[in-house]
Amino acid sequence: MHDYDLVVLGSGPSGQKAAIAAAKLNKRVAIVDRRDMIGGVCINTGTVPSKTLREAVLYLTGLSQRDLYGSSYRVKEDITVSDLAARTQHVISRQTDVIRNQLARNRVAMITGTGRFADANAIWIDGGDGRENRVTAEKIIIAAGTRPARPDSVDFDERTIVDSDGVINLEAVPRSMVVVGAGVIGMEYASMFAALGTKVTVVERRDRMLDFCDDEIVESLKYHLRDLSVTFRFGEEVASVEKHATAALCILKSGKKIVADTVMYSAGRQGQTDDLALEAAGLSADRRGRIEVDSNFRTAVESIYAVGDVIGFPALASTSMEQGRLAALHAFGEPARTMHRLQPIGIYTIPEISFVGATEDELTESSTPFEVGIARYRELARGQIVGDSYGMLKLLVSPEDGKLLGVHVFGTGATEIVHIGQAVMGCNGTVDYLIDAVFNYPTLAEAYKVAALDAANKIRNITRIDG
């Protein structure tokens, strides 16, 4: 008889949903995590703090209202780190309480400490008091998450040179910053600090940023970031960073030198598997600390599953939650549908980006015909009301049957309204549904009708000429 039916290592989004799904099946469930990390990286240093910081920046700088009130408009002239931290800590505290309540309500035991494998059905728990307790379980789910990858050659000091976890703990808003890496996290922080008035330089070894996004959307973001005085150095690599008394000197391999108050590294993520003693359970991880799983999120060991960022792409809180739920259902033989192929991507830059489905490049490469329908926020009454004249919604439509192939949104509310397109695509709907639908007025969602009509008119013109 095991102590528990399921033990989950990690209390992030994937761990929470796995534990609760198993508890709903009347299983005895426990989650293992440190006292100061309830909710995982998502709640404490990653997703929630960074998105809360973004909201604070947007509000305090008045950035989203400047189209209405002029470029000099500010809610607060001198924004301090304590202004930003107050909102962040409030949200973290509230979310931690919500998670504790959800777990308690579902009778999930919370074991405080760090866990490592004793074997495929047992975990050693280090509670920090010098003693270890052994806990056994029929099934174990690894939801350990990731940490920022840190190059060995860089001397991080949490003040001048930081990673994406440490940037939210800066003592002051830097006057200048170098962001190393133009991925999602790098671009989110680059846009936030640029909005605060920081002079930001982005260094990226590739020749473009966010290369999985639609080209037109990325170009729009780049234009707005340049308008906030962001400088881009594509095709460049950092050779070294020197710490000085008042700033850091960033030396690029090309010989360029950049002086900045702060250097933030956003060089990908590393799975937190180093201290799990995977070998004791017959498992291993790759050089990035990621664990290989099958389509049901089961590892090479039958009793052990892995979910969330620790298994790699797409490494999103949204997909991780679903992975955790499905893994728990499969572990106990409960019927479940597989994860849907349509998964939205949300990027919380300023302005924000969200999309679902294919990009123009992907459709072109696969020789799939498509037509483009575009709605610009400046043409919508709601766009004028909220002061967003730059936002846009793009639909990629099949001219053969009118099916939606991709939805791409840039601007206010992008991560919210993308789900309308996701729902239509998930139900195999066509552009005709959007044309015939009545949307509340004035709303940003009305952009779907405008873009659908734009695409339909283009398809009609081609049919008229081509027969």
mmCIF file of C-alpha atoms in Angstrom, residues 67-446:
data_model
loop_
_atom_site.group_PDB
_atom_site.id
_atom_site.type_symbol
_atom_site.label_atom_id
_atom_site.label_comp_id
_atom_site.label_asym_id
_atom_site.label_seq_id
_atom_site.Cartn_x
_atom_site.Cartn_y
_atom_site.Cartn_z
ATOM 1 C CA ASP A 67 -3.105 58.813 -28.699
ATOM 2 C CA LEU A 68 -5.974 60.579 -26.925
ATOM 3 C CA TYR A 69 -4.194 62.969 -24.579
ATOM 4 C CA GLY A 70 -0.859 63.628 -26.291
ATOM 5 C CA SER A 71 2.639 62.183 -26.080
ATOM 6 C CA SER A 72 3.433 64.060 -22.856
ATOM 7 C CA TYR A 73 0.563 62.407 -20.940
ATOM 8 C CA ARG A 74 1.607 60.620 -17.728
ATOM 9 C CA VAL A 75 -0.346 59.229 -14.789
ATOM 10 C CA LYS A 76 2.791 59.444 -12.612
ATOM 11 C CA GLU A 77 5.856 61.401 -13.574
ATOM 12 C CA ASP A 78 8.503 59.665 -11.443
ATOM 13 C CA ILE A 79 7.770 55.940 -11.449
ATOM 14 C CA THR A 80 9.758 53.954 -8.882
ATOM 15 C CA VAL A 81 10.374 50.242 -8.460
ATOM 16 C CA SER A 82 8.243 50.314 -5.293
ATOM 17 C CA ASP A 83 5.300 51.572 -7.387
ATOM 18 C CA LEU A 84 5.672 48.572 -9.657
ATOM 19 C CA ALA A 85 6.449 46.092 -6.873
ATOM 20 C CA ALA A 86 3.377 47.023 -4.829
ATOM 21 C CA ARG A 87 0.998 45.813 -7.531
ATOM 22 C CA THR A 88 3.118 42.743 -8.281
ATOM 23 C CA GLN A 89 3.298 41.618 -4.650
ATOM 24 C CA HIS A 90 -0.432 42.166 -4.201
ATOM 25 C CA VAL A 91 -1.258 39.881 -7.139
ATOM 26 C CA ILE A 92 1.299 37.219 -6.147
ATOM 27 C CA SER A 93 -0.117 37.120 -2.599
ATOM 28 C CA ARG A 94 -3.695 36.837 -3.838
ATOM 29 C CA GLN A 95 -2.866 34.132 -6.390
ATOM 30 C CA THR A 96 -0.915 32.110 -3.839
ATOM 31 C CA ASP A 97 -3.950 32.189 -1.538
ATOM 32 C CA VAL A 98 -6.199 31.075 -4.393
ATOM 33 C CA ILE A 99 -3.922 28.115 -5.174
ATOM 34 C CA ARG A 100 -3.669 27.036 -1.522
ATOM 35 C CA ASN A 101 -7.452 27.224 -1.240
ATOM 36 C CA GLN A 102 -8.013 25.187 -4.417
ATOM 37 C CA LEU A 103 -5.637 22.453 -3.278
ATOM 38 C CA ALA A 104 -7.130 22.333 0.230
ATOM 39 C CA ARG A 105 -10.684 22.285 -1.141
ATOM 40 C CA ASN A 106 -9.789 19.264 -3.261
ATOM 41 C CA ARG A 107 -8.030 17.552 -0.337
ATOM 42 C CA VAL A 108 -4.611 17.648 -1.969
ATOM 43 C CA ALA A 109 -1.859 17.341 0.645
ATOM 44 C CA MET A 110 0.825 20.030 0.462
ATOM 45 C CA ILE A 111 4.243 18.642 1.393
ATOM 46 C CA THR A 112 6.744 21.440 2.034
ATOM 47 C CA GLY A 113 10.291 20.810 0.852
ATOM 48 C CA THR A 114 12.243 19.577 -2.139
ATOM 49 C CA GLY A 115 11.910 16.090 -3.560
ATOM 50 C CA ARG A 116 14.284 13.641 -5.206
ATOM 51 C CA PHE A 117 13.680 10.124 -6.445
ATOM 52 C CA ALA A 118 14.451 7.132 -4.243
ATOM 53 C CA ASP A 119 13.110 4.794 -6.924
ATOM 54 C CA ALA A 120 10.317 4.719 -9.514
ATOM 55 C CA ASN A 121 7.625 4.794 -6.798
ATOM 56 C CA ALA A 122 9.290 6.675 -3.950
ATOM 57 C CA ILE A 123 10.477 10.219 -3.230
ATOM 58 C CA TRP A 124 12.847 11.524 -0.582
ATOM 59 C CA ILE A 125 11.528 14.829 0.826
ATOM 60 C CA ASP A 126 14.007 17.330 2.280
ATOM 61 C CA GLY A 127 12.013 19.694 4.478
ATOM 62 C CA GLY A 128 15.007 21.912 5.207
ATOM 63 C CA ASP A 129 15.363 20.727 8.808
ATOM 64 C CA GLY A 130 18.247 18.358 8.119
ATOM 65 C CA ARG A 131 16.042 15.292 7.894
ATOM 66 C CA GLU A 132 14.584 13.470 4.903
ATOM 67 C CA ASN A 133 11.269 11.663 4.787
ATOM 68 C CA ARG A 134 10.406 8.937 2.307
ATOM 69 C CA VAL A 135 7.033 9.088 0.545
ATOM 70 C CA THR A 136 5.732 6.393 -1.795
ATOM 71 C CA ALA A 137 3.178 6.666 -4.598
ATOM 72 C CA GLU A 138 1.588 4.497 -7.253
ATOM 73 C CA LYS A 139 2.161 7.257 -9.821
ATOM 74 C CA ILE A 140 4.494 10.263 -9.873
ATOM 75 C CA ILE A 141 4.187 13.341 -12.087
ATOM 76 C CA ILE A 142 7.234 15.550 -12.597
ATOM 77 C CA ALA A 143 6.151 19.179 -12.946
ATOM 78 C CA ALA A 144 9.416 20.756 -11.830
ATOM 79 C CA GLY A 145 9.419 23.589 -14.370
ATOM 80 C CA THR A 146 12.437 25.526 -15.575
ATOM 81 C CA ARG A 147 14.830 28.264 -14.577
ATOM 82 C CA PRO A 148 16.570 30.846 -16.785
ATOM 83 C CA ALA A 149 19.596 29.403 -18.588
ATOM 84 C CA ARG A 150 22.751 31.210 -17.463
ATOM 85 C CA PRO A 151 25.915 31.224 -19.592
ATOM 86 C CA ASP A 152 28.888 30.057 -17.501
ATOM 87 C CA SER A 153 30.996 32.950 -18.782
ATOM 88 C CA VAL A 154 28.699 35.614 -17.300
ATOM 89 C CA ASP A 155 29.043 36.810 -13.706
ATOM 90 C CA PHE A 156 25.445 37.461 -12.611
ATOM 91 C CA ASP A 157 25.197 39.784 -9.593
ATOM 92 C CA GLU A 158 21.394 40.390 -9.466
ATOM 93 C CA ARG A 159 21.973 44.146 -9.800
ATOM 94 C CA THR A 160 24.015 45.005 -12.877
ATOM 95 C CA ILE A 161 23.746 41.655 -14.643
ATOM 96 C CA VAL A 162 20.473 39.782 -14.167
ATOM 97 C CA ASP A 163 18.356 37.071 -15.772
ATOM 98 C CA SER A 164 14.619 37.187 -16.492
ATOM 99 C CA ASP A 165 13.771 35.970 -12.974
ATOM 100 C CA GLY A 166 15.936 38.597 -11.298
ATOM 101 C CA VAL A 167 14.840 41.575 -13.380
ATOM 102 C CA ILE A 168 11.627 42.016 -11.347
ATOM 103 C CA ASN A 169 13.759 42.576 -8.219
ATOM 104 C CA LEU A 170 15.857 45.492 -9.494
ATOM 105 C CA GLU A 171 16.343 48.255 -6.914
ATOM 106 C CA ALA A 172 15.660 51.071 -9.382
ATOM 107 C CA VAL A 173 14.347 51.578 -12.894
ATOM 108 C CA PRO A 174 17.553 51.588 -14.995
ATOM 109 C CA ARG A 175 18.256 54.524 -17.309
ATOM 110 C CA SER A 176 19.706 52.121 -19.870
ATOM 111 C CA MET A 177 19.499 48.383 -20.428
ATOM 112 C CA VAL A 178 20.880 45.737 -22.773
ATOM 113 C CA VAL A 179 18.543 42.799 -23.361
ATOM 114 C CA VAL A 180 20.410 39.744 -24.630
ATOM 115 C CA GLY A 181 18.007 37.587 -26.632
ATOM 116 C CA ALA A 182 14.995 38.650 -28.708
ATOM 117 C CA GLY A 183 12.723 35.757 -27.775
ATOM 118 C CA VAL A 184 9.345 36.099 -26.086
ATOM 119 C CA ILE A 185 10.650 36.910 -22.595
ATOM 120 C CA GLY A 186 13.351 39.249 -23.878
ATOM 121 C CA MET A 187 10.919 41.235 -26.021
ATOM 122 C CA GLU A 188 8.313 41.442 -23.256
ATOM 123 C CA TYR A 189 10.795 43.002 -20.833
ATOM 124 C CA ALA A 190 12.394 45.163 -23.528
ATOM 125 C CA SER A 191 9.034 46.746 -24.326
ATOM 126 C CA MET A 192 8.128 47.218 -20.637
ATOM 127 C CA PHE A 193 11.333 49.016 -19.730
ATOM 128 C CA ALA A 194 11.230 51.046 -22.936
ATOM 129 C CA ALA A 195 7.750 52.225 -21.915
ATOM 130 C CA LEU A 196 9.210 53.300 -18.556
ATOM 131 C CA GLY A 197 11.704 55.493 -20.404
ATOM 132 C CA THR A 198 14.713 53.156 -20.201
ATOM 133 C CA LYS A 199 17.037 53.336 -23.203
ATOM 134 C CA VAL A 200 16.932 49.702 -24.360
ATOM 135 C CA THR A 201 19.283 47.896 -26.754
ATOM 136 C CA VAL A 202 18.307 44.390 -27.872
ATOM 137 C CA VAL A 203 21.135 42.072 -28.943
ATOM 138 C CA GLU A 204 20.134 38.964 -30.914
ATOM 139 C CA ARG A 205 22.434 36.551 -32.761
ATOM 140 C CA ARG A 206 19.695 35.636 -35.253
ATOM 141 C CA ASP A 207 18.684 38.014 -38.017
ATOM 142 C CA ARG A 208 15.152 38.577 -36.701
ATOM 143 C CA MET A 209 13.030 38.345 -33.585
ATOM 144 C CA LEU A 210 10.030 36.139 -32.805
ATOM 145 C CA ASP A 211 10.604 34.151 -35.995
ATOM 146 C CA PHE A 212 7.565 31.914 -35.331
ATOM 147 C CA CYS A 213 5.212 34.904 -35.620
ATOM 148 C CA ASP A 214 3.665 36.519 -38.684
ATOM 149 C CA ASP A 215 6.161 38.805 -40.451
ATOM 150 C CA GLU A 216 3.782 41.737 -40.733
ATOM 151 C CA ILE A 217 2.898 41.559 -37.037
ATOM 152 C CA VAL A 218 6.569 41.430 -36.015
ATOM 153 C CA GLU A 219 7.395 44.402 -38.246
ATOM 154 C CA SER A 220 4.571 46.366 -36.604
ATOM 155 C CA LEU A 221 5.953 45.555 -33.149
ATOM 156 C CA LYS A 222 9.456 46.492 -34.225
ATOM 157 C CA TYR A 223 8.209 49.842 -35.523
ATOM 158 C CA HIS A 224 6.505 50.664 -32.209
ATOM 159 C CA LEU A 225 9.489 49.618 -30.135
ATOM 160 C CA ARG A 226 11.764 51.811 -32.241
ATOM 161 C CA ASP A 227 9.300 54.619 -31.569
ATOM 162 C CA LEU A 228 10.028 53.993 -27.872
ATOM 163 C CA SER A 229 13.763 54.405 -28.663
ATOM 164 C CA VAL A 230 14.617 50.690 -28.626
ATOM 165 C CA THR A 231 17.756 49.879 -30.637
ATOM 166 C CA PHE A 232 18.088 46.467 -32.292
ATOM 167 C CA ARG A 233 21.407 44.714 -32.937
ATOM 168 C CA PHE A 234 20.547 41.633 -35.005
ATOM 169 C CA GLY A 235 23.227 39.174 -36.119
ATOM 170 C CA GLU A 236 25.297 40.123 -33.070
ATOM 171 C CA GLU A 237 26.558 38.099 -30.110
ATOM 172 C CA VAL A 238 27.782 39.200 -26.704
ATOM 173 C CA ALA A 239 31.444 38.300 -26.224
ATOM 174 C CA SER A 240 31.713 39.507 -22.633
ATOM 175 C CA VAL A 241 30.202 41.793 -20.020
ATOM 176 C CA GLU A 242 32.416 43.885 -17.745
ATOM 177 C CA LYS A 243 31.068 45.202 -14.446
ATOM 178 C CA HIS A 244 32.125 48.709 -13.484
ATOM 179 C CA ALA A 245 31.310 50.884 -10.464
ATOM 180 C CA THR A 246 28.283 52.603 -12.007
ATOM 181 C CA ALA A 247 27.404 50.520 -15.071
ATOM 182 C CA ALA A 248 28.213 47.501 -17.214
ATOM 183 C CA LEU A 249 30.167 47.430 -20.460
ATOM 184 C CA CYS A 250 28.748 44.972 -22.976
ATOM 185 C CA ILE A 251 31.292 43.929 -25.622
ATOM 186 C CA LEU A 252 29.946 42.317 -28.783
ATOM 187 C CA LYS A 253 31.878 39.853 -30.942
ATOM 188 C CA SER A 254 31.809 42.389 -33.770
ATOM 189 C CA GLY A 255 33.768 44.795 -31.575
ATOM 190 C CA LYS A 256 30.867 47.100 -30.708
ATOM 191 C CA LYS A 257 30.670 48.270 -27.105
ATOM 192 C CA ILE A 258 27.481 49.224 -25.282
ATOM 193 C CA VAL A 259 27.330 50.895 -21.874
ATOM 194 C CA ALA A 260 24.226 50.197 -19.794
ATOM 195 C CA ASP A 261 23.057 50.371 -16.190
ATOM 196 C CA THR A 262 21.703 46.832 -16.450
ATOM 197 C CA VAL A 263 22.253 43.817 -18.698
ATOM 198 C CA MET A 264 19.414 41.287 -18.777
ATOM 199 C CA TYR A 265 20.046 37.833 -20.205
ATOM 200 C CA SER A 266 17.137 36.017 -21.782
ATOM 201 C CA ALA A 267 18.950 32.987 -23.159
ATOM 202 C CA GLY A 268 16.235 30.366 -22.954
ATOM 203 C CA ARG A 269 15.224 28.124 -20.065
ATOM 204 C CA GLN A 270 16.804 25.132 -18.317
ATOM 205 C CA GLY A 271 14.759 22.250 -16.889
ATOM 206 C CA GLN A 272 14.991 22.003 -13.094
ATOM 207 C CA THR A 273 15.933 18.340 -13.064
ATOM 208 C CA ASP A 274 19.488 18.516 -11.694
ATOM 209 C CA ASP A 275 18.458 17.752 -8.111
ATOM 210 C CA LEU A 276 15.716 15.203 -8.815
ATOM 211 C CA ALA A 277 18.062 12.164 -8.864
ATOM 212 C CA LEU A 278 16.349 10.961 -12.027
ATOM 213 C CA GLU A 279 18.810 8.097 -12.393
ATOM 214 C CA ALA A 280 17.425 6.512 -9.205
ATOM 215 C CA ALA A 281 14.102 6.118 -11.020
ATOM 216 C CA GLY A 282 15.682 4.959 -14.289
ATOM 217 C CA LEU A 283 15.249 8.323 -16.058
ATOM 218 C CA SER A 284 17.526 10.891 -17.660
ATOM 219 C CA ALA A 285 17.280 14.426 -19.046
ATOM 220 C CA ASP A 286 18.885 16.104 -22.060
ATOM 221 C CA ARG A 287 21.494 18.871 -21.801
ATOM 222 C CA ARG A 288 18.702 21.442 -21.360
ATOM 223 C CA GLY A 289 17.269 19.443 -18.447
ATOM 224 C CA ARG A 290 14.232 18.323 -20.434
ATOM 225 C CA ILE A 291 12.551 14.940 -20.022
ATOM 226 C CA GLU A 292 11.257 12.963 -22.994
ATOM 227 C CA VAL A 293 7.616 11.820 -22.882
ATOM 228 C CA ASP A 294 5.150 10.048 -25.174
ATOM 229 C CA SER A 295 1.843 11.423 -26.473
ATOM 230 C CA ASN A 296 0.236 10.764 -23.079
ATOM 231 C CA PHE A 297 3.077 12.542 -21.202
ATOM 232 C CA ARG A 298 4.403 9.266 -19.796
ATOM 233 C CA THR A 299 8.166 8.909 -19.462
ATOM 234 C CA ALA A 300 10.229 5.821 -20.229
ATOM 235 C CA VAL A 301 9.234 4.568 -16.756
ATOM 236 C CA GLU A 302 5.609 3.404 -16.662
ATOM 237 C CA SER A 303 4.752 4.884 -13.258
ATOM 238 C CA ILE A 304 6.243 8.333 -13.967
ATOM 239 C CA TYR A 305 4.843 11.163 -16.076
ATOM 240 C CA ALA A 306 6.291 14.598 -16.866
ATOM 241 C CA VAL A 307 4.413 17.769 -17.823
ATOM 242 C CA GLY A 308 4.889 21.497 -18.312
ATOM 243 C CA ASP A 309 8.026 23.403 -19.183
ATOM 244 C CA VAL A 310 10.260 20.501 -18.119
ATOM 245 C CA ILE A 311 9.261 18.568 -21.274
ATOM 246 C CA GLY A 312 10.057 21.476 -23.594
ATOM 247 C CA PHE A 313 8.019 23.119 -26.361
ATOM 248 C CA PRO A 314 5.609 24.888 -26.216
ATOM 249 C CA ALA A 315 6.417 25.633 -22.553
ATOM 250 C CA LEU A 316 3.401 27.864 -21.945
ATOM 251 C CA ALA A 317 1.366 28.069 -18.745
ATOM 252 C CA SER A 318 -1.785 27.514 -20.802
ATOM 253 C CA THR A 319 -0.614 24.311 -22.486
ATOM 254 C CA SER A 320 1.072 23.104 -19.287
ATOM 255 C CA MET A 321 -2.233 23.159 -17.428
ATOM 256 C CA GLU A 322 -3.837 20.939 -20.032
ATOM 257 C CA GLN A 323 -0.835 18.599 -20.072
ATOM 258 C CA GLY A 324 -1.113 18.157 -16.309
ATOM 259 C CA ARG A 325 -4.825 17.375 -16.470
ATOM 260 C CA LEU A 326 -4.437 14.876 -19.321
ATOM 261 C CA ALA A 327 -1.447 13.153 -17.697
ATOM 262 C CA ALA A 328 -3.382 12.585 -14.469
ATOM 263 C CA LEU A 329 -6.386 11.196 -16.335
ATOM 264 C CA HIS A 330 -4.199 8.818 -18.353
ATOM 265 C CA ALA A 331 -2.257 7.710 -15.277
ATOM 266 C CA PHE A 332 -5.453 6.385 -13.701
ATOM 267 C CA GLY A 333 -7.059 5.004 -16.842
ATOM 268 C CA GLU A 334 -9.675 7.714 -17.172
ATOM 269 C CA PRO A 335 -10.856 8.302 -20.783
ATOM 270 C CA ALA A 336 -9.771 11.678 -22.153
ATOM 271 C CA ARG A 337 -9.496 13.421 -25.485
ATOM 272 C CA THR A 338 -6.019 14.314 -26.710
ATOM 273 C CA MET A 339 -4.817 17.902 -26.606
ATOM 274 C CA HIS A 340 -6.341 19.965 -29.412
ATOM 275 C CA ARG A 341 -3.990 20.896 -32.239
ATOM 276 C CA LEU A 342 -5.115 24.558 -32.076
ATOM 277 C CA GLN A 343 -3.210 26.235 -29.282
ATOM 278 C CA PRO A 344 -3.096 30.034 -29.094
ATOM 279 C CA ILE A 345 0.160 31.853 -28.517
ATOM 280 C CA GLY A 346 0.093 35.050 -26.446
ATOM 281 C CA ILE A 347 3.037 37.433 -26.264
ATOM 282 C CA TYR A 348 2.671 40.226 -23.714
ATOM 283 C CA THR A 349 4.821 42.830 -25.358
ATOM 284 C CA ILE A 350 3.647 46.443 -25.569
ATOM 285 C CA PRO A 351 1.540 46.303 -27.763
ATOM 286 C CA GLU A 352 0.623 42.634 -27.289
ATOM 287 C CA ILE A 353 0.561 39.890 -29.931
ATOM 288 C CA SER A 354 -1.526 36.743 -30.172
ATOM 289 C CA PHE A 355 -2.170 34.187 -32.869
ATOM 290 C CA VAL A 356 -3.582 30.759 -33.566
ATOM 291 C CA GLY A 357 -3.114 28.560 -36.617
ATOM 292 C CA ALA A 358 -0.704 29.002 -39.511
ATOM 293 C CA THR A 359 1.371 32.023 -40.565
ATOM 294 C CA GLU A 360 1.640 33.327 -44.119
ATOM 295 C CA ASP A 361 5.155 31.872 -44.420
ATOM 296 C CA GLU A 362 4.005 28.409 -43.329
ATOM 297 C CA LEU A 363 1.131 28.398 -45.804
ATOM 298 C CA THR A 364 3.389 29.590 -48.617
ATOM 299 C CA GLU A 365 5.990 26.924 -47.849
ATOM 300 C CA SER A 366 3.334 24.186 -47.900
ATOM 301 C CA SER A 367 1.836 25.557 -51.161
ATOM 302 C CA THR A 368 -1.506 26.177 -49.465
ATOM 303 C CA PRO A 369 -3.576 28.887 -51.209
ATOM 304 C CA PHE A 370 -4.888 31.620 -48.890
ATOM 305 C CA GLU A 371 -6.428 35.055 -48.924
ATOM 306 C CA VAL A 372 -5.818 37.763 -46.333
ATOM 307 C CA GLY A 373 -8.501 39.797 -44.597
ATOM 308 C CA ILE A 374 -7.400 42.726 -42.445
ATOM 309 C CA ALA A 375 -9.171 44.990 -39.963
ATOM 310 C CA ARG A 376 -7.328 47.945 -38.479
ATOM 311 C CA TYR A 377 -8.254 49.211 -35.037
ATOM 312 C CA ARG A 378 -8.217 52.815 -36.235
ATOM 313 C CA GLU A 379 -11.219 51.981 -38.441
ATOM 314 C CA LEU A 380 -13.202 50.651 -35.474
ATOM 315 C CA ALA A 381 -15.123 52.922 -33.139
ATOM 316 C CA ARG A 382 -13.799 50.948 -30.164
ATOM 317 C CA GLY A 383 -10.233 51.427 -31.385
ATOM 318 C CA GLN A 384 -10.744 55.205 -31.314
ATOM 319 C CA ILE A 385 -12.410 55.047 -27.904
ATOM 320 C CA VAL A 386 -9.546 53.126 -26.264
ATOM 321 C CA GLY A 387 -6.905 55.154 -28.100
ATOM 322 C CA ASP A 388 -5.401 52.308 -30.131
ATOM 323 C CA SER A 389 -4.815 53.477 -33.700
ATOM 324 C CA TYR A 390 -2.107 50.926 -34.535
ATOM 325 C CA GLY A 391 -3.782 47.588 -33.692
ATOM 326 C CA MET A 392 -4.812 45.148 -36.382
ATOM 327 C CA LEU A 393 -6.461 41.761 -36.865
ATOM 328 C CA LYS A 394 -5.481 39.540 -39.774
ATOM 329 C CA LEU A 395 -7.402 36.488 -40.997
ATOM 330 C CA LEU A 396 -5.851 33.914 -43.328
ATOM 331 C CA VAL A 397 -8.689 32.287 -45.249
ATOM 332 C CA SER A 398 -8.838 29.321 -47.642
ATOM 333 C CA PRO A 399 -10.319 30.572 -50.961
ATOM 334 C CA GLU A 400 -11.548 27.048 -51.701
ATOM 335 C CA ASP A 401 -13.890 26.478 -48.764
ATOM 336 C CA GLY A 402 -13.680 29.658 -46.648
ATOM 337 C CA LYS A 403 -12.081 27.869 -43.648
ATOM 338 C CA LEU A 404 -9.926 29.961 -41.326
ATOM 339 C CA LEU A 405 -6.271 28.915 -41.599
ATOM 340 C CA GLY A 406 -4.798 31.429 -39.195
ATOM 341 C CA VAL A 407 -5.741 34.370 -36.972
ATOM 342 C CA HIS A 408 -3.148 37.011 -36.046
ATOM 343 C CA VAL A 409 -3.828 39.957 -33.733
ATOM 344 C CA PHE A 410 -1.637 42.915 -32.764
ATOM 345 C CA GLY A 411 -2.685 45.565 -30.267
ATOM 346 C CA THR A 412 -4.997 46.082 -27.293
ATOM 347 C CA GLY A 413 -6.768 42.923 -26.138
ATOM 348 C CA ALA A 414 -4.997 40.685 -28.674
ATOM 349 C CA THR A 415 -4.643 37.791 -26.226
ATOM 350 C CA GLU A 416 -8.356 37.967 -25.407
ATOM 351 C CA ILE A 417 -10.009 38.331 -28.813
ATOM 352 C CA VAL A 418 -7.839 35.681 -30.506
ATOM 353 C CA HIS A 419 -10.052 33.071 -28.849
ATOM 354 C CA ILE A 420 -12.986 34.004 -31.068
ATOM 355 C CA GLY A 421 -10.987 32.880 -34.090
ATOM 356 C CA GLN A 422 -9.749 29.836 -32.183
ATOM 357 C CA ALA A 423 -13.337 28.775 -31.448
ATOM 358 C CA VAL A 424 -14.409 29.192 -35.081
ATOM 359 C CA MET A 425 -11.396 27.210 -36.295
ATOM 360 C CA GLY A 426 -11.897 24.508 -33.656
ATOM 361 C CA CYS A 427 -15.472 23.997 -34.835
ATOM 362 C CA ASN A 428 -14.401 23.924 -38.508
ATOM 363 C CA GLY A 429 -16.302 27.154 -39.103
ATOM 364 C CA THR A 430 -15.841 29.313 -42.184
ATOM 365 C CA VAL A 431 -15.423 32.996 -42.835
ATOM 366 C CA ASP A 432 -19.164 33.084 -43.591
ATOM 367 C CA TYR A 433 -19.940 32.605 -39.904
ATOM 368 C CA LEU A 434 -17.997 35.765 -39.067
ATOM 369 C CA ILE A 435 -19.661 37.677 -41.898
ATOM 370 C CA ASP A 436 -23.156 36.685 -40.742
ATOM 371 C CA ALA A 437 -22.504 37.057 -36.999
ATOM 372 C CA VAL A 438 -23.672 40.168 -35.150
ATOM 373 C CA PHE A 439 -20.967 41.559 -32.827
ATOM 374 C CA ASN A 440 -21.564 43.990 -29.994
ATOM 375 C CA TYR A 441 -20.856 47.570 -31.040
ATOM 376 C CA PRO A 442 -18.515 49.209 -30.311
ATOM 377 C CA THR A 443 -16.036 46.389 -29.583
ATOM 378 C CA LEU A 444 -12.618 45.283 -30.761
ATOM 379 C CA ALA A 445 -14.169 41.875 -31.538
ATOM 380 C CA GLU A 446 -16.022 43.600 -34.370
#
